[in-house]
């Protein structure tokens, strides 16, 4: 479903399915700080909230991965991520297989680069795939039949002291259609934790399927560039 459910809290309707994504052009993704991870250094499954511009919760995202994968493979680990709405129904599922990471692997594109498959209601809607480059991080985003629909380009340095790190989302004509920004959270949090916050600004008039793929790509970017290996 992509509309508004009949369930109400008082007089306020609960948006379900992809409805919130369709109606919002600004999303805030906040990773939850986990006390056990901070105290022990043992990587836990990542959890996020996805909110609107006013802070209203739209979705929850939860990583599902094995303890050994997190301990041994770090940020290249395989995982799937379930994204649920306010009624706890799953609206999206992301899957990222275990793949080596590095320049030698990137040279084998598309066979040995990072990729994430995006599914809605059990059907694949697209894939986000790392593109082999020697400088700036680049991702190509494909639709369900394998046509490239977007290109995401990041900065040459993905760490910026006291400033945000921006990833441009471009269409096939090179026009910017969205911006993914990894927000600077302060020296304490940036140094001692790998909990990250992102803001996504969509241009007006984007297709719902395009928003789904951009939101999904943000989680792959976070895992590859901002997830610390303990």
Short mmCIF file of C-alpha atoms in Angstrom, two decimals:
data_model
loop_
_atom_site.label_atom_id
_atom_site.label_comp_id
_atom_site.label_asym_id
_atom_site.label_seq_id
_atom_site.Cartn_x
_atom_site.Cartn_y
_atom_site.Cartn_z
CA UNK A 1 0.00 0.00 0.00
CA UNK A 2 1.11 3.56 -0.64
CA UNK A 3 -1.64 5.62 0.88
CA UNK A 4 -3.04 6.46 4.29
CA UNK A 5 -4.34 3.69 6.49
CA UNK A 6 -7.64 3.73 8.35
CA UNK A 7 -5.84 3.39 11.66
CA UNK A 8 -5.90 6.61 13.66
CA UNK A 9 -4.29 7.94 16.80
CA UNK A 10 -6.91 10.45 17.83
CA UNK A 11 -7.57 12.40 14.65
CA UNK A 12 -4.09 11.94 13.14
CA UNK A 13 -3.84 9.36 10.33
CA UNK A 14 -0.89 6.99 10.23
CA UNK A 15 0.87 6.95 6.89
CA UNK A 16 1.78 3.44 5.83
CA UNK A 17 3.66 1.70 3.06
CA UNK A 18 5.50 4.04 0.70
CA UNK A 19 3.04 6.87 1.32
CA UNK A 20 5.41 8.90 3.55
CA UNK A 21 8.22 8.62 1.00
CA UNK A 22 5.92 9.82 -1.75
CA UNK A 23 4.81 12.90 0.19
CA UNK A 24 8.16 14.00 1.69
CA UNK A 25 10.98 15.74 -0.16
CA UNK A 26 13.34 15.81 2.83
CA UNK A 27 14.34 12.81 4.93
CA UNK A 28 16.54 12.58 8.02
CA UNK A 29 18.22 9.24 8.70
CA UNK A 30 19.46 8.84 12.27
CA UNK A 31 21.49 5.88 13.45
CA UNK A 32 20.76 4.79 17.00
CA UNK A 33 23.60 4.86 19.50
CA UNK A 34 24.02 1.45 21.09
CA UNK A 35 25.44 1.39 24.62
CA UNK A 36 26.81 -2.15 24.34
CA UNK A 37 28.79 -1.24 21.24
CA UNK A 38 30.21 1.91 22.86
CA UNK A 39 31.29 0.06 26.01
CA UNK A 40 32.67 -3.12 24.47
CA UNK A 41 33.70 -2.11 20.96
CA UNK A 42 31.79 -5.13 19.62
CA UNK A 43 29.89 -4.21 16.45
CA UNK A 44 26.13 -4.55 16.80
CA UNK A 45 23.46 -4.69 14.10
CA UNK A 46 22.78 -1.16 12.94
CA UNK A 47 19.40 0.44 13.60
CA UNK A 48 18.07 3.67 12.10
CA UNK A 49 15.03 5.90 12.23
CA UNK A 50 13.90 7.72 9.08
CA UNK A 51 12.05 10.94 9.85
CA UNK A 52 10.50 13.84 7.98
CA UNK A 53 11.73 17.43 8.10
CA UNK A 54 9.70 18.10 11.24
CA UNK A 55 11.10 15.08 13.05
CA UNK A 56 8.07 12.82 12.62
CA UNK A 57 9.07 9.16 12.39
CA UNK A 58 8.26 7.63 9.01
CA UNK A 59 10.24 4.39 9.01
CA UNK A 60 12.51 2.16 11.05
CA UNK A 61 15.45 0.35 9.46
CA UNK A 62 17.18 -2.65 11.04
CA UNK A 63 20.23 -4.53 9.84
CA UNK A 64 20.20 -8.33 9.98
CA UNK A 65 23.67 -9.89 9.96
CA UNK A 66 25.67 -12.58 11.68
CA UNK A 67 27.92 -11.91 14.67
CA UNK A 68 30.88 -13.57 12.95
CA UNK A 69 30.30 -11.51 9.80
CA UNK A 70 30.40 -8.28 11.81
CA UNK A 71 33.49 -9.35 13.76
CA UNK A 72 35.53 -10.83 10.91
CA UNK A 73 34.38 -8.87 7.85
CA UNK A 74 33.74 -5.41 9.28
CA UNK A 75 32.15 -3.00 6.85
CA UNK A 76 32.34 -5.38 3.86
CA UNK A 77 30.05 -7.89 5.60
CA UNK A 78 26.93 -9.26 4.00
CA UNK A 79 23.61 -8.17 5.47
CA UNK A 80 20.00 -7.58 4.69
CA UNK A 81 18.07 -4.63 6.03
CA UNK A 82 14.37 -4.47 6.72
CA UNK A 83 12.64 -1.08 6.50
CA UNK A 84 9.26 -0.99 8.23
CA UNK A 85 6.52 1.63 8.51
CA UNK A 86 4.62 2.88 11.56
CA UNK A 87 2.49 -0.26 11.61
CA UNK A 88 5.70 -2.41 11.65
CA UNK A 89 4.89 -3.79 8.19
CA UNK A 90 7.94 -4.24 5.97
CA UNK A 91 7.91 -1.88 3.00
CA UNK A 92 11.46 -2.36 1.70
CA UNK A 93 14.21 -4.93 1.99
CA UNK A 94 17.83 -4.34 1.08
CA UNK A 95 20.41 -7.07 0.49
CA UNK A 96 24.16 -6.59 0.27
CA UNK A 97 26.32 -9.69 -0.36
CA UNK A 98 29.85 -10.14 0.96
CA UNK A 99 32.28 -8.73 -1.59
CA UNK A 100 35.93 -7.73 -1.31
CA UNK A 101 36.70 -4.03 -1.27
CA UNK A 102 39.70 -2.22 -2.69
CA UNK A 103 41.26 -0.93 -5.89
CA UNK A 104 42.21 -4.39 -7.19
CA UNK A 105 38.64 -5.61 -6.75
CA UNK A 106 37.11 -2.45 -8.20
CA UNK A 107 39.11 -3.01 -11.39
CA UNK A 108 36.98 -6.11 -12.01
CA UNK A 109 33.74 -4.09 -12.30
CA UNK A 110 30.97 -5.19 -12.31
CA UNK A 111 31.96 -8.62 -10.97
CA UNK A 112 33.76 -7.70 -7.76
CA UNK A 113 32.41 -4.38 -6.58
CA UNK A 114 30.00 -3.47 -3.79
CA UNK A 115 26.32 -3.78 -4.67
CA UNK A 116 22.95 -3.67 -2.97
CA UNK A 117 19.67 -5.10 -4.25
CA UNK A 118 16.47 -3.23 -3.40
CA UNK A 119 13.11 -5.01 -3.10
CA UNK A 120 9.59 -3.76 -2.45
CA UNK A 121 6.80 -6.23 -1.64
CA UNK A 122 9.12 -9.10 -2.55
CA UNK A 123 9.95 -7.79 -6.04
CA UNK A 124 13.29 -6.30 -7.05
CA UNK A 125 12.96 -2.63 -8.00
CA UNK A 126 16.62 -1.90 -8.64
CA UNK A 127 20.28 -2.26 -7.75
CA UNK A 128 22.88 0.17 -6.42
CA UNK A 129 26.39 -0.72 -7.59
CA UNK A 130 29.75 0.81 -6.81
CA UNK A 131 31.61 2.02 -9.93
CA UNK A 132 35.33 1.49 -10.16
CA UNK A 133 37.13 4.85 -9.89
CA UNK A 134 40.55 5.97 -8.76
CA UNK A 135 39.46 9.15 -6.97
CA UNK A 136 35.86 10.11 -6.19
CA UNK A 137 33.43 7.43 -5.00
CA UNK A 138 30.80 6.78 -7.67
CA UNK A 139 27.70 4.58 -7.68
CA UNK A 140 25.51 3.61 -10.61
CA UNK A 141 21.85 2.97 -9.84
CA UNK A 142 19.86 0.61 -12.06
CA UNK A 143 16.14 -0.05 -12.33
CA UNK A 144 14.46 -3.47 -12.18
CA UNK A 145 15.37 -4.34 -15.79
CA UNK A 146 19.00 -3.21 -15.56
CA UNK A 147 18.78 0.27 -17.10
CA UNK A 148 20.92 2.89 -15.43
CA UNK A 149 18.72 5.65 -14.02
CA UNK A 150 21.01 7.52 -11.62
CA UNK A 151 24.63 8.27 -10.81
CA UNK A 152 25.79 9.15 -7.30
CA UNK A 153 29.07 11.00 -6.94
CA UNK A 154 30.84 11.72 -3.67
CA UNK A 155 33.85 13.83 -2.68
CA UNK A 156 37.44 12.62 -3.00
CA UNK A 157 37.77 12.79 0.79
CA UNK A 158 34.85 11.34 2.74
CA UNK A 159 36.04 12.82 6.04
CA UNK A 160 35.55 16.53 6.59
CA UNK A 161 36.37 18.13 9.92
CA UNK A 162 33.44 20.17 11.28
CA UNK A 163 31.56 19.99 7.98
CA UNK A 164 29.09 17.79 6.13
CA UNK A 165 30.07 15.28 3.42
CA UNK A 166 27.86 15.60 0.34
CA UNK A 167 26.99 13.03 -2.32
CA UNK A 168 25.36 14.36 -5.48
CA UNK A 169 22.61 12.30 -7.11
CA UNK A 170 22.48 12.90 -10.87
CA UNK A 171 20.14 11.66 -13.57
CA UNK A 172 21.40 10.22 -16.85
CA UNK A 173 21.69 13.74 -18.30
CA UNK A 174 23.95 14.87 -15.45
CA UNK A 175 21.28 17.01 -13.75
CA UNK A 176 21.26 16.92 -9.95
CA UNK A 177 17.98 15.44 -8.69
CA UNK A 178 18.84 14.93 -5.02
CA UNK A 179 21.57 15.48 -2.45
CA UNK A 180 22.68 13.02 0.23
CA UNK A 181 24.53 14.73 3.08
CA UNK A 182 26.35 12.94 5.88
CA UNK A 183 25.97 15.38 8.77
CA UNK A 184 28.84 16.38 11.04
CA UNK A 185 27.88 15.29 14.56
CA UNK A 186 30.65 16.83 16.64
CA UNK A 187 34.11 15.65 17.65
CA UNK A 188 32.97 13.39 20.51
CA UNK A 189 30.49 11.33 18.51
CA UNK A 190 32.58 11.28 15.35
CA UNK A 191 35.63 9.99 17.25
CA UNK A 192 34.08 7.49 19.66
CA UNK A 193 31.13 6.08 17.72
CA UNK A 194 30.19 5.07 14.19
CA UNK A 195 26.59 6.29 14.56
CA UNK A 196 25.86 8.53 11.59
CA UNK A 197 23.15 10.95 10.55
CA UNK A 198 22.19 11.67 6.95
CA UNK A 199 19.86 14.16 5.29
CA UNK A 200 18.38 13.50 1.85
CA UNK A 201 16.92 16.41 -0.13
CA UNK A 202 14.84 15.33 -3.13
CA UNK A 203 13.96 17.61 -6.03
CA UNK A 204 10.26 18.16 -6.63
CA UNK A 205 8.52 15.71 -8.92
CA UNK A 206 10.77 12.68 -8.49
CA UNK A 207 9.19 9.29 -9.14
CA UNK A 208 8.51 7.17 -6.09
CA UNK A 209 10.74 4.39 -7.42
CA UNK A 210 13.61 6.88 -7.74
CA UNK A 211 13.20 7.98 -4.12
CA UNK A 212 13.24 4.34 -2.99
CA UNK A 213 16.56 3.75 -4.75
CA UNK A 214 18.15 6.95 -3.40
CA UNK A 215 17.09 6.13 0.16
CA UNK A 216 18.50 2.62 -0.22
CA UNK A 217 21.80 3.90 -1.66
CA UNK A 218 22.31 5.98 1.47
CA UNK A 219 22.61 2.84 3.61
CA UNK A 220 25.25 1.37 1.29
CA UNK A 221 27.21 4.64 1.38
CA UNK A 222 27.06 4.64 5.17
CA UNK A 223 28.32 1.07 5.41
CA UNK A 224 31.17 1.56 2.95
CA UNK A 225 32.53 4.93 4.03
CA UNK A 226 31.38 5.71 7.57
CA UNK A 227 31.14 2.37 9.35
CA UNK A 228 34.25 1.92 11.50
CA UNK A 229 35.91 -1.49 11.73
CA UNK A 230 36.40 -2.25 15.41
#
